[in-house]
GROMACS .gro file of N, CA, C and O in nm:
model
  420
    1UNK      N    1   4.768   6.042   2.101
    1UNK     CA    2   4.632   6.019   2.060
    1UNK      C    3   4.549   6.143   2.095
    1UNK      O    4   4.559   6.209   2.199
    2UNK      N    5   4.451   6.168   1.973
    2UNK     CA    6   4.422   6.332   2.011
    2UNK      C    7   4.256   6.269   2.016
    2UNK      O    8   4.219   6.181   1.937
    3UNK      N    9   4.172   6.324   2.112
    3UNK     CA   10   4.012   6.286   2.088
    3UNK      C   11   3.972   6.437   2.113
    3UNK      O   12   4.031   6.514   2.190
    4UNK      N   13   3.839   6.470   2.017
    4UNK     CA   14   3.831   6.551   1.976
    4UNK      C   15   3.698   6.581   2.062
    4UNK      O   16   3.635   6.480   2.094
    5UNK      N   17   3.641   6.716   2.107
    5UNK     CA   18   3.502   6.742   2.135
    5UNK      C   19   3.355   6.651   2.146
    5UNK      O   20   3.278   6.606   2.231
    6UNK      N   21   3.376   6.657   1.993
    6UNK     CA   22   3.286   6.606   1.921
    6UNK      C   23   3.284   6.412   1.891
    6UNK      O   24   3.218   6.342   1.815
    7UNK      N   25   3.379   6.385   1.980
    7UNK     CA   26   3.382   6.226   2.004
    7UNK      C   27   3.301   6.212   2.107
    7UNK      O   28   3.212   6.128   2.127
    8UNK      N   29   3.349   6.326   2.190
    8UNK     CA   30   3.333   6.276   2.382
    8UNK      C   31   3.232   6.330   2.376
    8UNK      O   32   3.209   6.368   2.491
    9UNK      N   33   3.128   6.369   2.295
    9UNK     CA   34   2.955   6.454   2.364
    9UNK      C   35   2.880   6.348   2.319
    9UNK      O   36   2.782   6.323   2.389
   10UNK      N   37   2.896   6.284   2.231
   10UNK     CA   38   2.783   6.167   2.269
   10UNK      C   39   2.820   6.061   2.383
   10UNK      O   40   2.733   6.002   2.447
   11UNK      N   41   2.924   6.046   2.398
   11UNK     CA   42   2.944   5.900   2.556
   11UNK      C   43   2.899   6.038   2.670
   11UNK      O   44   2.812   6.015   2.753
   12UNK      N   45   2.950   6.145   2.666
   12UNK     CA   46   2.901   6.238   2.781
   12UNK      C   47   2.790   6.266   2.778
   12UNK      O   48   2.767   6.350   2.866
   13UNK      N   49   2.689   6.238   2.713
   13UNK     CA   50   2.512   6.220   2.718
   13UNK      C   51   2.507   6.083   2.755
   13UNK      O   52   2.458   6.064   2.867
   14UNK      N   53   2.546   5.980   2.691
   14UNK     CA   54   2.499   5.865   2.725
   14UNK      C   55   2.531   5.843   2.858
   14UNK      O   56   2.449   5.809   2.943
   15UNK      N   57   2.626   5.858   2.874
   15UNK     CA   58   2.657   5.887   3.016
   15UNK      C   59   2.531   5.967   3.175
   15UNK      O   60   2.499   5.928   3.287
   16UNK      N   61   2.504   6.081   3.095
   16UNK     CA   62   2.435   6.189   3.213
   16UNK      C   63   2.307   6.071   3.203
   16UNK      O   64   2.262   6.015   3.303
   17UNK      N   65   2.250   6.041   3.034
   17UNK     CA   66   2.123   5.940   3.075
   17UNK      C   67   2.107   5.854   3.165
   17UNK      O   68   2.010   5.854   3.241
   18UNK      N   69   2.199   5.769   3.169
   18UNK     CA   70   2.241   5.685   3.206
   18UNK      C   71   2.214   5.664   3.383
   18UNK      O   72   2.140   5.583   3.439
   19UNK      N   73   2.297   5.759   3.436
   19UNK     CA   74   2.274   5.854   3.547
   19UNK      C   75   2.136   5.905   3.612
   19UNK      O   76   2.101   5.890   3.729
   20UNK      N   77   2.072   5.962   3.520
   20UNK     CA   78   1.968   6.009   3.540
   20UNK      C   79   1.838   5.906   3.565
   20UNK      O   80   1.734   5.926   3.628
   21UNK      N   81   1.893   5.771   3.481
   21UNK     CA   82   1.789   5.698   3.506
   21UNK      C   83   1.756   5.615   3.630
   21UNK      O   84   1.649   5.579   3.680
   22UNK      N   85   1.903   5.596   3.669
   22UNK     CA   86   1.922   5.502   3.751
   22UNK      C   87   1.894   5.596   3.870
   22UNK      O   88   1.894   5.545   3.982
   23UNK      N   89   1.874   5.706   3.859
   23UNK     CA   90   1.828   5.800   4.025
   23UNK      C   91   1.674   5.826   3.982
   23UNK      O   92   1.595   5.881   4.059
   24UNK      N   93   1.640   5.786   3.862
   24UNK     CA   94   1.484   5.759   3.864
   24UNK      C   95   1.446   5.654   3.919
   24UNK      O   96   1.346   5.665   3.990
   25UNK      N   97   1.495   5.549   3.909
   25UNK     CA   98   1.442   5.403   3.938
   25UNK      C   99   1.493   5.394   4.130
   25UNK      O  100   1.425   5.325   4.206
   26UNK      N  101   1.580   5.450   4.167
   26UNK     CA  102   1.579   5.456   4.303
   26UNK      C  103   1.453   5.577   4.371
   26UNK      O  104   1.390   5.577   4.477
   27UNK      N  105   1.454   5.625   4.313
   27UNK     CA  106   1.334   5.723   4.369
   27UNK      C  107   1.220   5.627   4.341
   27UNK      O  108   1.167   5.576   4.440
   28UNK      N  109   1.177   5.595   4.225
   28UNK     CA  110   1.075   5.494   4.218
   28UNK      C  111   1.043   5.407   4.331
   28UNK      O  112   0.951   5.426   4.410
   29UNK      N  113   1.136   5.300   4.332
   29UNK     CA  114   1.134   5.211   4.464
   29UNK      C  115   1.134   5.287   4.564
   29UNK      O  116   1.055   5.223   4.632
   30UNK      N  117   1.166   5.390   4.637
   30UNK     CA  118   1.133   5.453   4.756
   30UNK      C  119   0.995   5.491   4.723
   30UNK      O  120   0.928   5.496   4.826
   31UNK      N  121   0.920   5.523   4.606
   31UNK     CA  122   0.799   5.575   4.629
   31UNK      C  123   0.712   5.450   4.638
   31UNK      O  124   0.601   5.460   4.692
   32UNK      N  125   0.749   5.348   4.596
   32UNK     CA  126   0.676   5.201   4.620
   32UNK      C  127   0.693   5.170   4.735
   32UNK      O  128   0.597   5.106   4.776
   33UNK      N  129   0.813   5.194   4.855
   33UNK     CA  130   0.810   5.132   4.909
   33UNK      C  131   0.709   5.200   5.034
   33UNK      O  132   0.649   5.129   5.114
   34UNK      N  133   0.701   5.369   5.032
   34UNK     CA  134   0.622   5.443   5.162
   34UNK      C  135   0.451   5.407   5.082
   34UNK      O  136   0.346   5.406   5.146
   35UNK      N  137   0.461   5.381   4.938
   35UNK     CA  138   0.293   5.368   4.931
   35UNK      C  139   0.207   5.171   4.951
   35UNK      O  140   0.091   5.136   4.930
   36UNK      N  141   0.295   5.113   4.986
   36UNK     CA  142   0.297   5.007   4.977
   36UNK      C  143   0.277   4.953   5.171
   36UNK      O  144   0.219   4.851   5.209
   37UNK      N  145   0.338   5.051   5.256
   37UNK     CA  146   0.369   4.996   5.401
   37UNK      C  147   0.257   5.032   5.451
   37UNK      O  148   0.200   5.140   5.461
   38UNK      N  149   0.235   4.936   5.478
   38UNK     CA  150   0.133   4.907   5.618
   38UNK      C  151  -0.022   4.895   5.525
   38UNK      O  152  -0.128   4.944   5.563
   39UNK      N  153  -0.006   4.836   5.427
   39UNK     CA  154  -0.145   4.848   5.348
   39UNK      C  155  -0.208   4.726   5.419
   39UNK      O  156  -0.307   4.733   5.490
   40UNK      N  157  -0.135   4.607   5.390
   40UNK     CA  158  -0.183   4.466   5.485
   40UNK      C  159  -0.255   4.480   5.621
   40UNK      O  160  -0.340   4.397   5.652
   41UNK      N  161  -0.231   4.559   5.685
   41UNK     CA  162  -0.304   4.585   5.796
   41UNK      C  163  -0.392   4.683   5.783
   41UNK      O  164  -0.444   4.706   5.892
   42UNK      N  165  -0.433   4.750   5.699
   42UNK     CA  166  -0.578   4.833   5.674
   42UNK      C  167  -0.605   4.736   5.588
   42UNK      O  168  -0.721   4.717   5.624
   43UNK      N  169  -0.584   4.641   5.484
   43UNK     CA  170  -0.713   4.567   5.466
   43UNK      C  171  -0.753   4.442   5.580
   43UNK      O  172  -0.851   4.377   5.618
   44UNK      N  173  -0.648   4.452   5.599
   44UNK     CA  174  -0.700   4.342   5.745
   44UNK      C  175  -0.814   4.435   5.841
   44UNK      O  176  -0.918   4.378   5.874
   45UNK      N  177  -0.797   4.550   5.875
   45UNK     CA  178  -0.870   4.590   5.947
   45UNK      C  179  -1.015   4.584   5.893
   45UNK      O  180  -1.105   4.552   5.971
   46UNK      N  181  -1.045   4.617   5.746
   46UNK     CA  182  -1.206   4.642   5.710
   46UNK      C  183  -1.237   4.479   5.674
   46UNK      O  184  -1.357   4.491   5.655
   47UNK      N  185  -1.213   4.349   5.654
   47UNK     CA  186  -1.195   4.244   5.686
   47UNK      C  187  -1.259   4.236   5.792
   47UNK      O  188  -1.378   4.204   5.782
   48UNK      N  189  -1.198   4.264   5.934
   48UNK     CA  190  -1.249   4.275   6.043
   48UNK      C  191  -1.400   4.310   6.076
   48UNK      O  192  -1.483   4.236   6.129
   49UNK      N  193  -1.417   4.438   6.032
   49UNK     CA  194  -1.507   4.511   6.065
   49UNK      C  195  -1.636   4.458   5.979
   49UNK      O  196  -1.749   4.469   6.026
   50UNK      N  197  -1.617   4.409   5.866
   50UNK     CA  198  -1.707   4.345   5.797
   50UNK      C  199  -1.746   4.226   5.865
   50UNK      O  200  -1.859   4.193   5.899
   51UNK      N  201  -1.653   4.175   5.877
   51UNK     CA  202  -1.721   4.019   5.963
   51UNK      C  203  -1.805   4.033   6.101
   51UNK      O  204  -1.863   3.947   6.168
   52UNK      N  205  -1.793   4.149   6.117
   52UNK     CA  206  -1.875   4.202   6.260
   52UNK      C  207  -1.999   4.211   6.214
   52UNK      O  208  -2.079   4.146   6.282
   53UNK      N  209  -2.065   4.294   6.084
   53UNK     CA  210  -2.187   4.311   6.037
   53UNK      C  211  -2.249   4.215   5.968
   53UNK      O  212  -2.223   4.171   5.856
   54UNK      N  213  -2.354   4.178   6.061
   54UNK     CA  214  -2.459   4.046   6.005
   54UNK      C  215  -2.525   4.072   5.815
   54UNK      O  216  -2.532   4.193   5.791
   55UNK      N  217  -2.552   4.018   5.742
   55UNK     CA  218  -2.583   4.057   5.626
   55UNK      C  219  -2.752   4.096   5.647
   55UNK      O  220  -2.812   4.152   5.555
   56UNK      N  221  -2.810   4.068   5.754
   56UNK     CA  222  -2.969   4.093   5.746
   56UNK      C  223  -2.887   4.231   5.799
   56UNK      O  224  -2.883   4.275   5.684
   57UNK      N  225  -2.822   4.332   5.873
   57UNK     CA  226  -2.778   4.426   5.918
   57UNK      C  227  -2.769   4.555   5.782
   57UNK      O  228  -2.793   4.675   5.773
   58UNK      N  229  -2.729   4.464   5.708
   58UNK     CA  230  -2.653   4.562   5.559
   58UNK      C  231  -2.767   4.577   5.496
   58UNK      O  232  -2.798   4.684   5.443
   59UNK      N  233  -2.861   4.444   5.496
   59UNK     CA  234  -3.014   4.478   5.409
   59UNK      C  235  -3.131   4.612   5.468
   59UNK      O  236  -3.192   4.701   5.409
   60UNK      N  237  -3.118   4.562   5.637
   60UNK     CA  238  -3.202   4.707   5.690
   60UNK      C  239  -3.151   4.834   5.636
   60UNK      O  240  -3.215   4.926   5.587
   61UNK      N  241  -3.009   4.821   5.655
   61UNK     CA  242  -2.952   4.976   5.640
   61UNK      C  243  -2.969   5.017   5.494
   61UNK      O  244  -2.960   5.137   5.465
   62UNK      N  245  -2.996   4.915   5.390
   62UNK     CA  246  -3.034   4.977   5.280
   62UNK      C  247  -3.174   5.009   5.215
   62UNK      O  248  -3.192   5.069   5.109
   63UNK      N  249  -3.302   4.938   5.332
   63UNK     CA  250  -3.358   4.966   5.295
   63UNK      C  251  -3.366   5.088   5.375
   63UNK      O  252  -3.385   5.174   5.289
   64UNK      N  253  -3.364   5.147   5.487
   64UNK     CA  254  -3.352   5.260   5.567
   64UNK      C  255  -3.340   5.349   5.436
   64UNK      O  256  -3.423   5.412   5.372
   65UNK      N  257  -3.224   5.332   5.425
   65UNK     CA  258  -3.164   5.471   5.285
   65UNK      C  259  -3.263   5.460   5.196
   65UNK      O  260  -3.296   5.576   5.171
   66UNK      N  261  -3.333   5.383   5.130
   66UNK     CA  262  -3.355   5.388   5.009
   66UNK      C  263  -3.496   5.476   5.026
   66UNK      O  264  -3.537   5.568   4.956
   67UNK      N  265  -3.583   5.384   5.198
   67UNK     CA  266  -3.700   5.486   5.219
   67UNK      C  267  -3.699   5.651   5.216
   67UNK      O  268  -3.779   5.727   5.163
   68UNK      N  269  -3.548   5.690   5.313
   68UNK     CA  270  -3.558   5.808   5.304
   68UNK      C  271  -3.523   5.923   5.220
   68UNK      O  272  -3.510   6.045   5.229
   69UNK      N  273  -3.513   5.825   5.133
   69UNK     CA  274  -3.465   5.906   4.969
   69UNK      C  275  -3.625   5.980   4.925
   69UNK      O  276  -3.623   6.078   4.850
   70UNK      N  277  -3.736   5.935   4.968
   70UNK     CA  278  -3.851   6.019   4.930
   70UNK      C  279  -3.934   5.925   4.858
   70UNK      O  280  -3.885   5.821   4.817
   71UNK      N  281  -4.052   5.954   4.841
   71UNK     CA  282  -4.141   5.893   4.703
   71UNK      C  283  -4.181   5.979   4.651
   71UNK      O  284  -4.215   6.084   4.706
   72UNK      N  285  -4.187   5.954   4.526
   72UNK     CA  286  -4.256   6.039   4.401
   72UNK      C  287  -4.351   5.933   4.300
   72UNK      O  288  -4.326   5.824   4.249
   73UNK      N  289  -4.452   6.009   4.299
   73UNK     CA  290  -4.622   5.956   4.339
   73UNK      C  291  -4.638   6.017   4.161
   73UNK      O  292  -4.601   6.130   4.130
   74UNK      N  293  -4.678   5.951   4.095
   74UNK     CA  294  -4.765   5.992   4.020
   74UNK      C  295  -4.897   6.073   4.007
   74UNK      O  296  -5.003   6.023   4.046
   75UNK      N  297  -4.891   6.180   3.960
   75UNK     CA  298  -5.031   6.260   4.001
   75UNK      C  299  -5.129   6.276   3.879
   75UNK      O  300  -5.195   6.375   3.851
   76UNK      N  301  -5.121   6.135   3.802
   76UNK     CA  302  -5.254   6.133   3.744
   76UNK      C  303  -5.328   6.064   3.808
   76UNK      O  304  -5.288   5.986   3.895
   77UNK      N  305  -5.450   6.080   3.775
   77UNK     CA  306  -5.602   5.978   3.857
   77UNK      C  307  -5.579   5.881   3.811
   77UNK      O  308  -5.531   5.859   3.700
   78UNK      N  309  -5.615   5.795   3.907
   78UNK     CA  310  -5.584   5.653   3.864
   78UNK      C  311  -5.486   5.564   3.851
   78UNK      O  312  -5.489   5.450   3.804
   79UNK      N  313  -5.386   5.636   3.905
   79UNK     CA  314  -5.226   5.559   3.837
   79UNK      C  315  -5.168   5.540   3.913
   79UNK      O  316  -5.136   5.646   3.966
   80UNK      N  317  -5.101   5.402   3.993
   80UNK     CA  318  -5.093   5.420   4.168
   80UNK      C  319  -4.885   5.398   4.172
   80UNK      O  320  -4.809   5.357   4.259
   81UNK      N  321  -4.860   5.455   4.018
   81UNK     CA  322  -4.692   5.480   4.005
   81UNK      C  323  -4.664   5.509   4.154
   81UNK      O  324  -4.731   5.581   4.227
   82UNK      N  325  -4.559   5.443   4.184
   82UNK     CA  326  -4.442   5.499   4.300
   82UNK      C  327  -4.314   5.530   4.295
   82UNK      O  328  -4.263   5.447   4.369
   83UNK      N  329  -4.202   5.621   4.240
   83UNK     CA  330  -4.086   5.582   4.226
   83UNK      C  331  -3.986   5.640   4.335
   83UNK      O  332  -4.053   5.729   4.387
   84UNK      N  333  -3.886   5.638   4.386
   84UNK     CA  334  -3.769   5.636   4.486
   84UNK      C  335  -3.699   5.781   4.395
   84UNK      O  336  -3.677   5.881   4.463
   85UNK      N  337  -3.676   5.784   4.291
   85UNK     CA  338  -3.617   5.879   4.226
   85UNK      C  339  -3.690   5.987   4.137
   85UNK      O  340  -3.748   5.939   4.040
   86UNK      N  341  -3.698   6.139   4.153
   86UNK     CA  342  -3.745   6.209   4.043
   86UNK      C  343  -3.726   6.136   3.856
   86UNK      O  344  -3.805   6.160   3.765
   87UNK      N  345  -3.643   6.078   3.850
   87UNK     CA  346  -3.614   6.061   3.708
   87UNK      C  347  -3.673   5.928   3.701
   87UNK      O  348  -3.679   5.886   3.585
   88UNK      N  349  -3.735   5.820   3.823
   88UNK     CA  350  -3.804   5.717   3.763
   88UNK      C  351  -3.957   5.757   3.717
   88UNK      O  352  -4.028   5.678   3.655
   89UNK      N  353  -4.009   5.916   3.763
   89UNK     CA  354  -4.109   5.959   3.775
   89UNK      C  355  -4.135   6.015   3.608
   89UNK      O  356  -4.227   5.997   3.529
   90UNK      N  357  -4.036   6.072   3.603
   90UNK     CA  358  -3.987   6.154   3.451
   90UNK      C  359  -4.009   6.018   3.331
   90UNK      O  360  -4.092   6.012   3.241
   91UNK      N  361  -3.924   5.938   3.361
   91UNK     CA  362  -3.975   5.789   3.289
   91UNK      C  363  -4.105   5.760   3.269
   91UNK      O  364  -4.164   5.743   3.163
   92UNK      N  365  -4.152   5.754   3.401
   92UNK     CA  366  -4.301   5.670   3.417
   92UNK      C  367  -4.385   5.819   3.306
   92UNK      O  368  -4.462   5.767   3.226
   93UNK      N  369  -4.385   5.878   3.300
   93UNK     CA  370  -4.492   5.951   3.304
   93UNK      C  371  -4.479   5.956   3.105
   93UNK      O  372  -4.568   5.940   3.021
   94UNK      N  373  -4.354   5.979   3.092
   94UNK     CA  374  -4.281   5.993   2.921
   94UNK      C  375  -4.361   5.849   2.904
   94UNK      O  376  -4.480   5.870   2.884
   95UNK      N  377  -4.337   5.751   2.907
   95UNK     CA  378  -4.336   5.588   2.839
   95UNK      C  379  -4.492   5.558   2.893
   95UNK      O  380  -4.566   5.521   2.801
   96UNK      N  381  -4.557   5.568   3.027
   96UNK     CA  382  -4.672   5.530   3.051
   96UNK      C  383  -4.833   5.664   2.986
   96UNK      O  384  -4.944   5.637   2.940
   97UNK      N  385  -4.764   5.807   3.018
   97UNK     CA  386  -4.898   5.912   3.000
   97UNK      C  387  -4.867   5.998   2.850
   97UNK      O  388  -4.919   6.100   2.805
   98UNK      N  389  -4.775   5.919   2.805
   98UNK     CA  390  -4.739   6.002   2.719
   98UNK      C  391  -4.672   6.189   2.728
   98UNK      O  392  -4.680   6.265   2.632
   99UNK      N  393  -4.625   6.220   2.835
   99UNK     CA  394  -4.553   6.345   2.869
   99UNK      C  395  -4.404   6.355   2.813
   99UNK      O  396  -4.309   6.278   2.827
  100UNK      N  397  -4.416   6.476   2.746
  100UNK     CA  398  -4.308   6.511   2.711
  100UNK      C  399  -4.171   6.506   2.821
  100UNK      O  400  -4.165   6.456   2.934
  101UNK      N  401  -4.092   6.561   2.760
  101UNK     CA  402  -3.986   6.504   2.813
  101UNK      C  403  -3.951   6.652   2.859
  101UNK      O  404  -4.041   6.736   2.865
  102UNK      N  405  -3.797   6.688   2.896
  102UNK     CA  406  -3.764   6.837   2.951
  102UNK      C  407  -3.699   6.895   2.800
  102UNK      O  408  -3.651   6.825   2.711
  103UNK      N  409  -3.711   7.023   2.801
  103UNK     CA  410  -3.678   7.073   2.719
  103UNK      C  411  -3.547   7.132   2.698
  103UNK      O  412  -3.481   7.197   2.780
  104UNK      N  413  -3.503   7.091   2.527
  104UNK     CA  414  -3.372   7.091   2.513
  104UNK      C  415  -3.347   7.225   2.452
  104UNK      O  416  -3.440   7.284   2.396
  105UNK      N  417  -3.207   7.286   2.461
  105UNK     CA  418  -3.175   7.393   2.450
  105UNK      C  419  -3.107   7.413   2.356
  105UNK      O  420  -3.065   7.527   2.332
   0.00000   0.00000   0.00000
């Protein structure tokens, strides 16, 4: 029985695939398994740490932040606008004084 080259190069690919995949899928599971360990216990930990902070605690601290973000005051007469952000100012002034907007390029 004579087999020729050209028999044996396609089973000798199907073959190397074959191979190749199955040392993909073991590498896979090793990469699942180091990104996967010990996750249960860091979410357990912020779990923790949350249940420590009262919710009136989380409200000060945001209003803290939000004061020291700045005010931006409207500076027409008469107009007692307050906004937390330059761009609620940019708003107020476009939609309420009629001011253009920034200029496009």
């Amino acid at each position: 029985m004579r087999v020729s080259l050209i028999t044996l190069l396609p089973i000798a690919i199907s073959l190397a695939s074959f191979a190749s995949a199955h040392h993909d899928n073991e590498a896979r599971k090793y990469v699942d398994n180091l990104s996967s360990r010990g996750f249960d216990d860091y979410t357990l930990e912020h779990r923790e740490v949350l249940e420590d902070i009262a919710t009136r605690d989380l409200l000060d601290e945001l209003e803290d932040r939000l004061a020291r973000r700045g005010r931006h005051v409207c500076p027409v007469a008469g107009c007692n606008f307050v906004g937390n952000l330059p761009a609620d100012l940019t708003m107020h002034r476009r939609v309420a004084h009629g001011a253009p907007g920034p200029k496009r390029r």
